[in-house]
Coordinates of C-alpha atoms in Angstrom, one line a residue:
M1 CA 13.2 -27.1 14.2
R2 CA 15.2 -30.0 12.6
P3 CA 16.0 -33.1 14.8
R4 CA 19.8 -32.4 14.7
D5 CA 19.2 -28.8 15.9
Y6 CA 17.1 -30.1 18.8
L7 CA 19.8 -32.6 19.7
A8 CA 22.4 -29.9 19.5
D9 CA 20.4 -27.8 21.9
H10 CA 20.1 -30.7 24.3
A11 CA 23.8 -31.8 24.1
P12 CA 24.5 -31.2 27.9
Q13 CA 21.5 -33.4 28.8
L14 CA 22.7 -36.1 26.4
A15 CA 26.2 -36.0 27.9
C16 CA 24.7 -36.4 31.4
W17 CA 22.5 -39.2 30.3
L18 CA 25.5 -41.1 28.7
V19 CA 27.5 -40.7 31.9
T20 CA 24.5 -42.0 33.9
L21 CA 24.3 -45.0 31.6
L22 CA 28.0 -45.9 32.1
L23 CA 27.8 -45.5 35.9
A24 CA 24.7 -47.7 36.0
D25 CA 26.5 -50.4 34.0
L26 CA 29.5 -50.2 36.3
L27 CA 27.3 -50.6 39.4
A28 CA 25.5 -53.5 37.8
Q29 CA 28.8 -55.2 37.0
A30 CA 30.1 -54.6 40.5
A31 CA 26.9 -56.1 41.9
G32 CA 27.6 -59.3 40.0
L33 CA 24.7 -59.1 37.6
T34 CA 25.0 -61.2 34.5
T35 CA 25.7 -59.8 31.1
D36 CA 22.1 -60.4 29.9
V37 CA 20.7 -58.5 32.9
R38 CA 23.1 -55.7 32.3
A39 CA 22.1 -55.5 28.6
V40 CA 18.4 -55.4 29.5
L41 CA 19.1 -52.7 32.1
A42 CA 21.0 -50.7 29.5
A43 CA 18.3 -51.1 26.9
I44 CA 15.7 -49.9 29.4
L45 CA 17.7 -46.8 30.2
V46 CA 18.4 -46.1 26.5
L47 CA 14.8 -46.5 25.6
S48 CA 13.6 -44.3 28.4
G49 CA 16.1 -41.6 27.5
A50 CA 15.3 -41.7 23.7
T51 CA 11.5 -41.7 24.5
T52 CA 12.0 -38.6 26.6
L53 CA 13.9 -36.8 23.8
V54 CA 11.4 -37.8 21.2
L55 CA 8.4 -36.7 23.2
G56 CA 10.1 -33.4 24.0
Y57 CA 10.9 -32.8 20.4
V58 CA 7.3 -33.6 19.2
R59 CA 5.9 -31.3 21.9
D60 CA 8.1 -28.4 21.1
R61 CA 8.4 -28.9 17.3
R62 CA 4.8 -27.8 16.5
F63 CA 5.1 -24.6 18.5
L64 CA 8.6 -23.7 17.1
R65 CA 7.5 -24.5 13.6
D66 CA 4.4 -22.3 13.8
L67 CA 6.5 -19.6 15.4
A68 CA 9.1 -19.7 12.6
D69 CA 6.6 -20.0 9.7
N70 CA 4.3 -17.1 10.9
A71 CA 7.2 -14.9 11.8
A72 CA 8.4 -15.2 8.2
T73 CA 4.9 -14.6 6.6
L74 CA 3.1 -12.2 8.9
E75 CA 3.0 -8.6 7.8
H76 CA 3.2 -7.5 11.4
A77 CA 5.3 -9.7 13.7
W78 CA 3.6 -8.4 16.8
Q79 CA 0.5 -10.4 15.8
L80 CA 2.2 -13.7 16.4
P81 CA 0.5 -14.6 19.6
L82 CA -2.9 -14.2 17.8
V83 CA -2.2 -16.9 15.2
I84 CA -0.2 -19.5 17.1
E85 CA -1.4 -21.9 19.8
E86 CA -0.1 -21.7 23.3
P87 CA 2.4 -24.5 23.9
D88 CA 2.2 -27.2 26.5
S89 CA 5.7 -26.9 27.9
R90 CA 6.6 -24.4 30.7
A91 CA 9.5 -22.9 28.7
G92 CA 7.2 -22.6 25.7
R93 CA 4.6 -20.8 27.7
L94 CA 7.1 -18.4 29.0
V95 CA 8.1 -17.6 25.4
F96 CA 4.4 -17.3 24.5
E97 CA 3.7 -14.9 27.4
A98 CA 6.7 -12.8 26.5
L99 CA 5.5 -12.6 22.8
S100 CA 2.0 -11.7 24.0
A101 CA 3.3 -8.9 26.2
Q102 CA 5.4 -7.6 23.3
G103 CA 2.4 -7.8 21.0
R104 CA 0.1 -5.9 23.4
S105 CA 2.8 -3.2 23.7
A106 CA 3.2 -2.9 19.9
A107 CA -0.6 -2.8 19.4
D108 CA -0.9 0.0 21.9
D109 CA 1.9 1.9 20.0
V110 CA 0.2 1.3 16.7
H111 CA -3.1 2.6 18.0
E112 CA -1.4 5.7 19.5
A113 CA 0.4 6.4 16.2
Q114 CA -2.9 6.0 14.3
R115 CA -4.6 8.4 16.8
R116 CA -1.9 11.0 16.3
L117 CA -1.9 10.6 12.6
S118 CA -5.7 11.1 12.5
A119 CA -5.4 14.2 14.7
Y120 CA -2.6 15.5 12.4
R121 CA -4.6 14.8 9.3
S122 CA -7.7 16.6 10.8
Y123 CA -5.5 19.6 11.6
I124 CA -4.0 19.7 8.1
E125 CA -7.4 19.5 6.5
A126 CA -8.8 22.3 8.7
W127 CA -5.8 24.5 8.1
I128 CA -6.0 24.0 4.4
H129 CA -9.7 25.0 4.4
E130 CA -8.8 28.1 6.4
V131 CA -6.0 29.0 4.0
K132 CA -8.4 28.8 1.0
V133 CA -10.5 31.6 2.4
P134 CA -7.7 34.3 2.1
I135 CA -6.8 32.9 -1.3
A136 CA -10.4 33.4 -2.5
A137 CA -10.4 36.8 -1.0
A138 CA -7.2 37.7 -2.8
G139 CA -8.8 36.7 -6.0
L140 CA -11.6 39.2 -5.5
V141 CA -9.0 41.9 -4.7
V142 CA -7.1 41.1 -7.9
S143 CA -10.2 41.5 -10.0
R144 CA -10.0 45.3 -9.2
L145 CA -6.4 45.5 -10.5
D146 CA -5.5 46.9 -14.0
A147 CA -6.1 44.4 -16.8
A148 CA -2.4 44.3 -17.6
E149 CA -1.4 43.1 -14.1
R150 CA -4.4 40.8 -13.4
P151 CA -3.5 37.7 -15.4
A152 CA 0.0 37.3 -13.8
V153 CA -1.4 37.7 -10.2
L154 CA -4.3 35.3 -11.0
R155 CA -1.8 32.8 -12.4
E156 CA 0.3 32.9 -9.1
L157 CA -2.9 32.5 -7.0
D158 CA -3.8 29.5 -9.1
R159 CA -0.4 28.0 -8.4
I160 CA -0.8 28.6 -4.7
N161 CA -4.3 27.1 -4.7
A162 CA -3.0 24.1 -6.7
Q163 CA -0.3 23.4 -4.1
V164 CA -2.8 23.8 -1.2
E165 CA -5.2 21.4 -3.0
Q166 CA -2.3 18.9 -3.5
A167 CA -1.5 19.0 0.2
L168 CA -5.1 18.3 1.0
W169 CA -5.2 15.3 -1.4
Y170 CA -2.0 14.0 0.2
A171 CA -3.5 14.2 3.7
R172 CA -6.6 12.4 2.5
S173 CA -4.8 9.8 0.5
E174 CA -3.4 8.2 3.6
S175 CA -6.9 7.2 4.6
A176 CA -8.8 7.3 1.4
E177 CA -10.9 4.3 2.3
L178 CA -12.7 6.6 4.8
D179 CA -13.5 9.2 2.2
Y180 CA -14.7 7.8 -1.1
T181 CA -17.9 6.3 -2.5
I182 CA -17.8 4.0 -5.5
R183 CA -20.6 4.7 -7.9
E184 CA -21.4 4.3 -11.6
V185 CA -20.5 7.6 -13.2
P186 CA -20.1 8.8 -16.8
L187 CA -16.4 8.8 -17.7
V188 CA -16.8 11.9 -19.8
R189 CA -18.0 13.9 -16.8
I190 CA -14.8 13.0 -14.9
V191 CA -12.6 14.2 -17.8
K192 CA -14.5 17.4 -18.4
G193 CA -14.5 18.1 -14.7
A194 CA -10.7 17.9 -14.7
C195 CA -10.6 20.2 -17.7
K196 CA -12.7 22.7 -16.0
D197 CA -10.6 22.6 -12.8
N198 CA -7.5 23.3 -14.8
A199 CA -9.0 25.6 -17.4
R200 CA -6.8 28.6 -16.7
L201 CA -3.6 26.6 -16.8
L202 CA -4.5 24.9 -20.0
I203 CA -5.6 28.1 -21.7
E204 CA -2.5 30.0 -20.7
S205 CA -0.2 27.1 -21.7
G206 CA -1.9 26.9 -25.1
V207 CA -3.1 23.4 -24.6
S208 CA -6.3 22.2 -26.4
V209 CA -8.1 19.2 -25.1
E210 CA -10.1 16.8 -27.3
V211 CA -12.5 14.6 -25.5
A212 CA -13.5 11.6 -27.6
I213 CA -15.5 9.7 -25.1
A214 CA -19.1 8.7 -25.6
E215 CA -21.7 10.0 -23.1
T216 CA -22.8 6.4 -22.5
E217 CA -19.4 5.3 -21.3
R218 CA -19.7 4.7 -17.6
V219 CA -17.3 3.4 -15.0
F220 CA -17.4 2.4 -11.3
T221 CA -15.3 4.8 -9.2
D222 CA -15.4 7.8 -7.0
A223 CA -15.7 10.8 -9.4
K224 CA -13.9 13.3 -7.2
W225 CA -10.8 11.1 -6.6
A226 CA -10.7 9.9 -10.3
A227 CA -10.9 13.5 -11.4
F228 CA -7.8 14.3 -9.4
V229 CA -5.9 11.5 -11.2
V230 CA -7.0 12.8 -14.6
S231 CA -6.0 16.4 -13.5
Q232 CA -2.4 15.3 -12.8
A233 CA -2.1 14.0 -16.4
M234 CA -3.4 17.3 -17.8
V235 CA -1.3 19.5 -15.5
N236 CA 1.8 17.5 -16.5
A237 CA 0.9 17.9 -20.2
A238 CA 0.6 21.6 -19.8
K239 CA 3.9 21.8 -17.8
Y240 CA 5.9 19.8 -20.3
G241 CA 5.4 21.3 -23.7
A242 CA 2.1 19.8 -24.9
C243 CA -0.1 21.7 -27.3
H244 CA -2.8 19.0 -27.6
V245 CA -4.3 16.4 -25.3
R246 CA -6.7 13.7 -26.5
A247 CA -8.8 11.8 -24.1
S248 CA -10.3 8.5 -25.4
A249 CA -11.6 5.3 -23.9
C250 CA -12.0 1.7 -24.9
V251 CA -13.1 -1.6 -23.2
E252 CA -10.4 -4.3 -22.9
G253 CA -10.8 -8.0 -21.9
A254 CA -14.5 -8.0 -22.8
G255 CA -16.3 -11.0 -21.4
S256 CA -13.4 -12.0 -19.1
V257 CA -12.8 -11.5 -15.4
D258 CA -10.3 -8.8 -16.3
E259 CA -12.8 -6.7 -18.3
R260 CA -12.1 -3.0 -17.8
T261 CA -12.5 0.4 -19.4
V262 CA -9.2 2.1 -20.1
L263 CA -9.0 5.9 -20.3
E264 CA -6.1 7.1 -22.4
L265 CA -4.8 10.7 -22.1
A266 CA -2.3 11.2 -24.9
D267 CA -0.3 14.4 -25.3
D268 CA 2.2 15.7 -27.8
G269 CA 4.6 17.2 -25.2
W270 CA 8.3 16.7 -24.7
G271 CA 7.9 13.1 -23.5
I272 CA 9.7 11.4 -20.7
P273 CA 13.3 10.0 -21.0
A274 CA 13.3 6.2 -21.1
A275 CA 15.5 6.1 -17.9
D276 CA 12.9 8.1 -16.0
V277 CA 9.7 6.2 -16.9
P278 CA 10.1 3.4 -14.3
R279 CA 10.4 6.0 -11.5
V280 CA 7.7 8.5 -12.4
F281 CA 5.4 7.2 -9.6
E282 CA 8.1 7.5 -6.9
R283 CA 7.5 10.1 -4.2
G284 CA 9.4 13.3 -4.9
F285 CA 10.9 12.1 -8.2
T286 CA 11.1 14.9 -10.8
G287 CA 13.3 13.4 -13.5
E288 CA 15.3 15.2 -16.1
H289 CA 12.5 17.6 -17.3
G290 CA 11.4 18.1 -13.7
H291 CA 14.8 19.5 -12.8
A292 CA 14.4 22.1 -15.5
Q293 CA 11.0 23.1 -14.1
A294 CA 11.3 24.9 -10.8
R295 CA 7.6 24.3 -10.2
S296 CA 7.9 20.5 -10.2
T297 CA 7.6 18.8 -6.8
G298 CA 7.4 15.2 -7.9
M299 CA 4.3 14.6 -5.9
G300 CA 1.5 14.7 -8.5
L301 CA 2.0 11.3 -10.1
Y302 CA 2.9 9.8 -6.7
L303 CA -0.4 10.9 -5.3
A304 CA -2.2 9.7 -8.4
A305 CA -0.7 6.3 -8.1
R306 CA -1.6 6.1 -4.4
I307 CA -5.2 7.1 -5.1
C308 CA -5.5 4.5 -7.9
E309 CA -4.2 1.9 -5.5
K310 CA -6.8 2.8 -2.9
L311 CA -9.6 2.8 -5.5
G312 CA -8.5 -0.4 -7.2
L313 CA -7.7 1.3 -10.5
G314 CA -4.8 0.6 -12.8
L315 CA -2.3 3.4 -13.7
E316 CA 0.4 3.2 -16.4
I317 CA 2.5 5.6 -18.3
A318 CA 4.0 5.1 -21.8
S319 CA 6.2 7.8 -23.2
E320 CA 8.7 8.5 -25.9
E321 CA 11.0 11.4 -25.6
G322 CA 10.2 14.1 -28.2
R323 CA 6.9 12.5 -29.2
G324 CA 4.7 12.7 -26.2
T325 CA 3.2 10.8 -23.3
R326 CA 0.3 8.4 -22.8
V327 CA -1.4 8.0 -19.4
L328 CA -3.6 4.9 -19.1
V329 CA -6.1 4.7 -16.3
S330 CA -7.9 1.3 -16.0
F331 CA -11.4 1.1 -14.4
P332 CA -12.2 -2.6 -13.6
H333 CA -15.8 -3.5 -14.3
D334 CA -18.0 -4.6 -11.4
R335 CA -19.0 -8.0 -12.6
R336 CA -21.6 -8.6 -9.9
R337 CA -23.5 -5.4 -10.7
L338 CA -23.2 -5.9 -14.5
T339 CA -24.6 -9.5 -14.1
L340 CA -27.5 -8.2 -12.0
A341 CA -28.3 -5.5 -14.6
E342 CA -28.3 -8.1 -17.4
R343 CA -30.7 -10.3 -15.4
T344 CA -33.2 -7.4 -14.9
R345 CA -33.4 -6.3 -18.5

């Protein structure tokens, strides 16, 4: 709080103090006191009043400054009482107690919301696992159909299963930190696993995948979650006109703190219009080509971006309409583990 603001807040007290000063001077004059004595008396009154104001300002200034600074920087304002000191003044303590009560109430609301979200997530996961049973059973029934009808039905079952899986990933992505394990895994295994998971779609769409990644190329990540990110790139390539996808990897920033392995998934599909590229990771955004595809939900890349954020991976898209799309997934190197490995050679 600035001094002028403090003075403005205490304007009534200042006015009363000035009136008291004038009355004291009139009484001193009526009592026959000399001018020097009256001047000393006025100076004492002025000094005592100014000291009171300054001490009050110094006492309140720290609390109000901390309150304003933390309110502007804290992510959750209800945490204010946890980071500021309780003031000395009675009025300040009343404010502090009110903030503490509000913070406790907000914390209780947050915990209740988290409990409900956890319960909802558990229900969704259980429901999805239950739904996958009849889907698998339907696949077995389809295997008995005539050969002419079988591919179309299997294709629709794959679409249903893909949407169910996407719902499961979405439910898990909100609390991914509870459901992943970072390990050193071969990058080629992640890519080939994604190819296997989407084999039917890639074959029926006429998409060939070239994996140009060395068996020795390893990254630190959770293989299951990373495979989902790679799958989204392959599914999009199959959806949007690609005939060929090439997966390659290289190390960038070697020897620096930003050293990382970059996986590139390049396709020769329709490409993404320049106006749509900045929005491809937005939830529900389908873009120009997505509107033409009734199957597009706009959730795949959104989930991929969310998962990369949770895992500490980088995710970028570069595209040119009519020439194809490049999806770049960056895997930061674990410098501490690499250093330890070098020391033990």
